Amino acid sequence: AQSVAQPEDQVNVAEGNPLTVKCTYSVSGNPYLFWYVQYPNRGLQFLLKYITGDNLVKGSYGFEAEFNKSQTSFHLKKPSALVSDSALYFCAVKAEAGGFKTIFGAGTRLFVKA
Amino acid sequence: EPEVTQTPSHQVTQMGQEVILRCVPISNHLYFYWYRQILGQKVEFLVSFYNNEISEKSEIFDDQFSVERPDGSNFTLKIRSTKLEDSAMYFCASSEMSGGPTYEQYFGPGTRLTVT
């Protein structure tokens, strides 16, 4: 069965500092991995994805994530956080082979302090 | 840039009433999905739809729920007899394919359903 774990309910970081939001996954076969961001009372905005290719993927708003197959992780990173990055971040996984559903993690609330 | 749209943005209904949530997926997409997010909780898969039939559904998607593509553009989620616990944000999504290197789901802005 597919599953996603985001071990931190909240991450606090000072503006200008690097940030990491953690994600680990479990899926049969190769994973499709995604990060989404949700601002208050808004929908899900796509940030980036890993399907195949380079393990380091770059996405919107300066975010990047590294796929680590041995650790089954897909941590979201940004070199320098902005106050405007404060939001709820969801990691999600879909199995490459078969199946149609995307499974989301519980979400991590990022709080960037000025 | 094409986008998924959903109407209404907010629906308030009384317990036991039927509601229909509407979505217009991106025009060349073939796969359609509904997810829900109970306030403050994770986003949960409900159902996927392809070629005019359900391709996969979760245990949440019981007999109270149904989906339909009544015409060439709309994709609807119907809840026959709403319960208080159906109160949630419902997201529609669509994708061009079900997999492959360019696979991506595009999400709509959501419909907030409040059951009183």
Short mmCIF file of C-alpha atoms in Angstrom, two decimals:
data_model
loop_
_atom_site.label_atom_id
_atom_site.label_comp_id
_atom_site.label_asym_id
_atom_site.label_seq_id
_atom_site.Cartn_x
_atom_site.Cartn_y
_atom_site.Cartn_z
CA ALA A 1 0.00 0.00 0.00
CA GLN A 2 1.12 3.52 -0.68
CA SER A 3 1.83 5.87 2.18
CA VAL A 4 3.50 9.17 2.84
CA ALA A 5 4.93 10.41 6.11
CA GLN A 6 5.67 14.01 6.95
CA PRO A 7 7.22 13.67 10.40
CA GLU A 8 6.98 17.32 11.38
CA ASP A 9 3.67 19.05 11.99
CA GLN A 10 5.39 22.40 11.89
CA VAL A 11 8.74 23.78 10.82
CA ASN A 12 9.93 27.15 12.06
CA VAL A 13 12.72 29.02 10.32
CA ALA A 14 14.02 32.56 10.26
CA GLU A 15 13.79 34.54 7.05
CA GLY A 16 16.94 34.17 4.99
CA ASN A 17 17.84 30.81 6.49
CA PRO A 18 17.63 27.55 4.56
CA LEU A 19 14.57 25.42 5.09
CA THR A 20 13.87 21.71 4.83
CA VAL A 21 10.49 20.02 4.98
CA LYS A 22 10.81 16.28 5.32
CA CYS A 23 8.93 13.55 3.49
CA THR A 24 9.33 9.80 3.32
CA TYR A 25 7.22 7.45 1.29
CA SER A 26 6.30 3.84 0.74
CA VAL A 27 5.09 2.53 -2.59
CA SER A 28 5.35 -0.64 -4.65
CA GLY A 29 7.66 -0.10 -7.56
CA ASN A 30 8.86 3.26 -8.77
CA PRO A 31 7.26 6.34 -7.24
CA TYR A 32 5.95 9.52 -8.69
CA LEU A 33 6.56 12.17 -6.02
CA PHE A 34 5.07 15.62 -5.68
CA TRP A 35 5.09 18.66 -3.45
CA TYR A 36 2.11 20.98 -3.18
CA VAL A 37 1.62 24.17 -1.19
CA GLN A 38 -1.63 25.41 0.25
CA TYR A 39 -2.19 28.96 1.43
CA PRO A 40 -5.08 29.74 3.81
CA ASN A 41 -8.49 29.18 2.21
CA ARG A 42 -6.88 28.35 -1.10
CA GLY A 43 -6.46 25.29 -3.27
CA LEU A 44 -3.41 23.15 -3.87
CA GLN A 45 -0.60 24.71 -5.83
CA PHE A 46 1.88 22.44 -7.54
CA LEU A 47 5.50 23.10 -6.58
CA LEU A 48 7.52 20.31 -8.16
CA LYS A 49 7.62 16.64 -9.03
CA TYR A 50 9.97 13.73 -9.46
CA ILE A 51 9.04 11.19 -12.11
CA THR A 52 12.36 10.09 -13.52
CA GLY A 53 15.79 11.49 -14.27
CA ASP A 54 17.93 13.68 -12.02
CA ASN A 55 17.38 13.11 -8.33
CA LEU A 56 17.46 16.84 -7.64
CA VAL A 57 14.41 18.55 -9.03
CA LYS A 58 13.80 22.27 -9.11
CA GLY A 59 10.38 23.80 -8.89
CA SER A 60 8.45 26.98 -8.41
CA TYR A 61 9.42 29.88 -6.11
CA GLY A 62 12.99 28.66 -5.66
CA PHE A 63 12.05 25.34 -4.09
CA GLU A 64 13.85 22.11 -4.84
CA ALA A 65 13.62 18.54 -3.65
CA GLU A 66 15.95 15.59 -3.68
CA PHE A 67 14.77 12.08 -4.43
CA ASN A 68 16.69 9.54 -2.36
CA LYS A 69 15.71 6.03 -3.32
CA SER A 70 17.71 4.24 -0.64
CA GLN A 71 16.17 6.34 2.11
CA THR A 72 12.77 6.54 0.38
CA SER A 73 12.76 10.27 0.98
CA PHE A 74 11.83 13.35 -0.97
CA HIS A 75 12.67 16.33 1.23
CA LEU A 76 11.68 19.81 0.13
CA LYS A 77 14.34 22.49 0.42
CA LYS A 78 14.93 26.14 -0.20
CA PRO A 79 18.27 27.92 0.29
CA SER A 80 16.80 31.13 1.68
CA ALA A 81 13.32 31.27 3.22
CA LEU A 82 10.91 34.15 2.76
CA VAL A 83 8.11 35.19 5.08
CA SER A 84 5.77 34.66 2.14
CA ASP A 85 6.76 30.96 2.09
CA SER A 86 4.72 30.48 5.26
CA ALA A 87 2.02 27.97 4.29
CA LEU A 88 0.97 24.33 4.52
CA TYR A 89 3.08 21.94 2.47
CA PHE A 90 1.96 18.53 1.29
CA CYS A 91 4.10 15.72 -0.02
CA ALA A 92 2.31 13.20 -2.25
CA VAL A 93 3.10 9.91 -3.96
CA LYS A 94 1.62 7.89 -6.78
CA ALA A 95 2.71 4.44 -7.87
CA GLU A 96 4.18 4.36 -11.37
CA ALA A 97 2.74 0.97 -12.18
CA GLY A 98 -1.01 0.77 -12.07
CA GLY A 99 -3.37 2.69 -9.87
CA PHE A 100 -4.75 6.14 -10.27
CA LYS A 101 -4.76 7.64 -6.83
CA THR A 102 -2.28 10.05 -5.34
CA ILE A 103 -1.70 9.67 -1.62
CA PHE A 104 -0.97 12.79 0.37
CA GLY A 105 0.96 13.24 3.56
CA ALA A 106 -0.61 14.92 6.57
CA GLY A 107 1.04 18.21 5.73
CA THR A 108 3.70 20.34 7.38
CA ARG A 109 3.04 23.91 8.35
CA LEU A 110 5.99 26.12 7.55
CA PHE A 111 6.33 29.29 9.56
CA VAL A 112 8.98 31.76 8.45
CA LYS A 113 9.71 34.51 10.93
CA ALA A 114 10.98 37.90 9.84
CA GLU B 1 -2.51 28.73 -18.88
CA PRO B 2 -5.40 26.23 -18.77
CA GLU B 3 -6.84 25.50 -15.36
CA VAL B 4 -9.39 23.35 -13.59
CA THR B 5 -12.40 25.27 -12.38
CA GLN B 6 -14.93 24.35 -9.72
CA THR B 7 -18.33 25.67 -8.77
CA PRO B 8 -19.60 26.73 -6.37
CA SER B 9 -16.73 27.95 -4.24
CA HIS B 10 -18.82 27.44 -1.12
CA GLN B 11 -21.94 25.33 -0.67
CA VAL B 12 -24.02 25.23 2.48
CA THR B 13 -26.60 22.49 2.79
CA GLN B 14 -28.72 20.83 5.41
CA MET B 15 -28.08 17.31 6.58
CA GLY B 16 -29.89 14.79 4.41
CA GLN B 17 -29.96 16.99 1.34
CA GLU B 18 -28.36 16.11 -1.98
CA VAL B 19 -25.53 18.23 -3.31
CA ILE B 20 -23.78 18.29 -6.65
CA LEU B 21 -20.31 19.72 -6.90
CA ARG B 22 -19.19 20.74 -10.35
CA CYS B 23 -15.83 20.76 -12.02
CA VAL B 24 -14.60 21.68 -15.47
CA PRO B 25 -11.33 19.81 -16.09
CA ILE B 26 -8.70 20.97 -18.54
CA SER B 27 -10.09 20.36 -22.00
CA ASN B 28 -7.64 17.79 -23.38
CA HIS B 29 -7.37 15.81 -20.17
CA LEU B 30 -8.75 12.29 -20.02
CA TYR B 31 -8.46 11.37 -16.33
CA PHE B 32 -10.50 13.02 -13.62
CA TYR B 33 -10.34 12.84 -9.86
CA TRP B 34 -12.04 13.98 -6.69
CA TYR B 35 -10.26 14.50 -3.39
CA ARG B 36 -11.47 15.90 -0.12
CA GLN B 37 -9.83 17.68 2.77
CA ILE B 38 -11.58 17.84 6.10
CA LEU B 39 -10.60 21.06 7.82
CA GLY B 40 -7.07 20.88 9.15
CA GLN B 41 -6.52 17.35 7.94
CA LYS B 42 -4.84 15.65 5.02
CA VAL B 43 -6.04 15.56 1.46
CA GLU B 44 -7.77 12.21 0.79
CA PHE B 45 -8.36 10.48 -2.52
CA LEU B 46 -12.00 9.74 -3.27
CA VAL B 47 -12.29 8.53 -6.85
CA SER B 48 -10.75 8.52 -10.28
CA PHE B 49 -12.71 8.44 -13.54
CA TYR B 50 -11.66 7.52 -17.05
CA ASN B 51 -13.49 6.64 -20.21
CA ASN B 52 -16.85 7.28 -18.55
CA GLU B 53 -16.34 4.91 -15.69
CA ILE B 54 -14.79 4.80 -12.26
CA SER B 55 -11.25 3.48 -12.49
CA GLU B 56 -10.47 3.48 -8.79
CA LYS B 57 -12.18 4.53 -5.58
CA SER B 58 -11.32 4.71 -1.93
CA GLU B 59 -13.21 3.28 1.01
CA ILE B 60 -14.56 6.77 1.67
CA PHE B 61 -16.41 6.70 -1.65
CA ASP B 62 -19.44 4.72 -0.54
CA ASP B 63 -22.93 4.42 -2.02
CA GLN B 64 -23.73 7.99 -1.00
CA PHE B 65 -21.28 9.28 -3.58
CA SER B 66 -21.46 9.18 -7.34
CA VAL B 67 -19.59 10.82 -10.19
CA GLU B 68 -20.64 11.67 -13.66
CA ARG B 69 -19.44 13.35 -16.79
CA PRO B 70 -22.78 14.52 -18.13
CA ASP B 71 -21.38 16.29 -21.15
CA GLY B 72 -18.05 16.91 -22.79
CA SER B 73 -16.83 19.43 -20.26
CA ASN B 74 -18.29 18.96 -16.79
CA PHE B 75 -17.34 16.40 -14.16
CA THR B 76 -19.61 16.20 -11.16
CA LEU B 77 -19.57 14.71 -7.68
CA LYS B 78 -22.95 14.00 -6.14
CA ILE B 79 -23.56 13.28 -2.48
CA ARG B 80 -27.06 11.85 -2.15
CA SER B 81 -27.82 12.42 1.49
CA THR B 82 -25.27 14.63 3.15
CA LYS B 83 -24.02 14.00 6.67
CA LEU B 84 -22.32 16.40 9.02
CA GLU B 85 -19.04 14.58 8.49
CA ASP B 86 -19.18 15.32 4.76
CA SER B 87 -18.26 18.90 5.58
CA ALA B 88 -14.92 19.40 3.88
CA MET B 89 -13.12 21.07 1.01
CA TYR B 90 -13.58 19.03 -2.16
CA PHE B 91 -10.93 19.26 -4.83
CA CYS B 92 -11.32 18.21 -8.42
CA ALA B 93 -8.25 17.33 -10.45
CA SER B 94 -7.50 16.21 -13.97
CA SER B 95 -4.56 14.77 -15.86
CA GLU B 96 -3.76 14.17 -19.49
CA MET B 97 -2.47 10.68 -18.82
CA SER B 98 -2.40 8.20 -15.97
CA GLY B 99 1.38 8.01 -15.92
CA GLY B 100 4.55 8.65 -17.83
CA PRO B 101 7.40 11.15 -17.54
CA THR B 102 5.18 14.19 -17.96
CA TYR B 103 2.42 13.03 -15.67
CA GLU B 104 0.89 15.71 -13.50
CA GLN B 105 -2.45 16.30 -11.83
CA TYR B 106 -3.88 19.78 -12.02
CA PHE B 107 -6.08 20.73 -9.09
CA GLY B 108 -9.01 23.08 -9.01
CA PRO B 109 -9.46 25.73 -6.30
CA GLY B 110 -11.89 23.56 -4.35
CA THR B 111 -15.48 23.74 -3.16
CA ARG B 112 -16.02 24.19 0.54
CA LEU B 113 -19.03 22.11 1.56
CA THR B 114 -20.65 22.93 4.87
CA VAL B 115 -23.36 20.57 6.13
CA THR B 116 -25.51 21.95 8.93
#
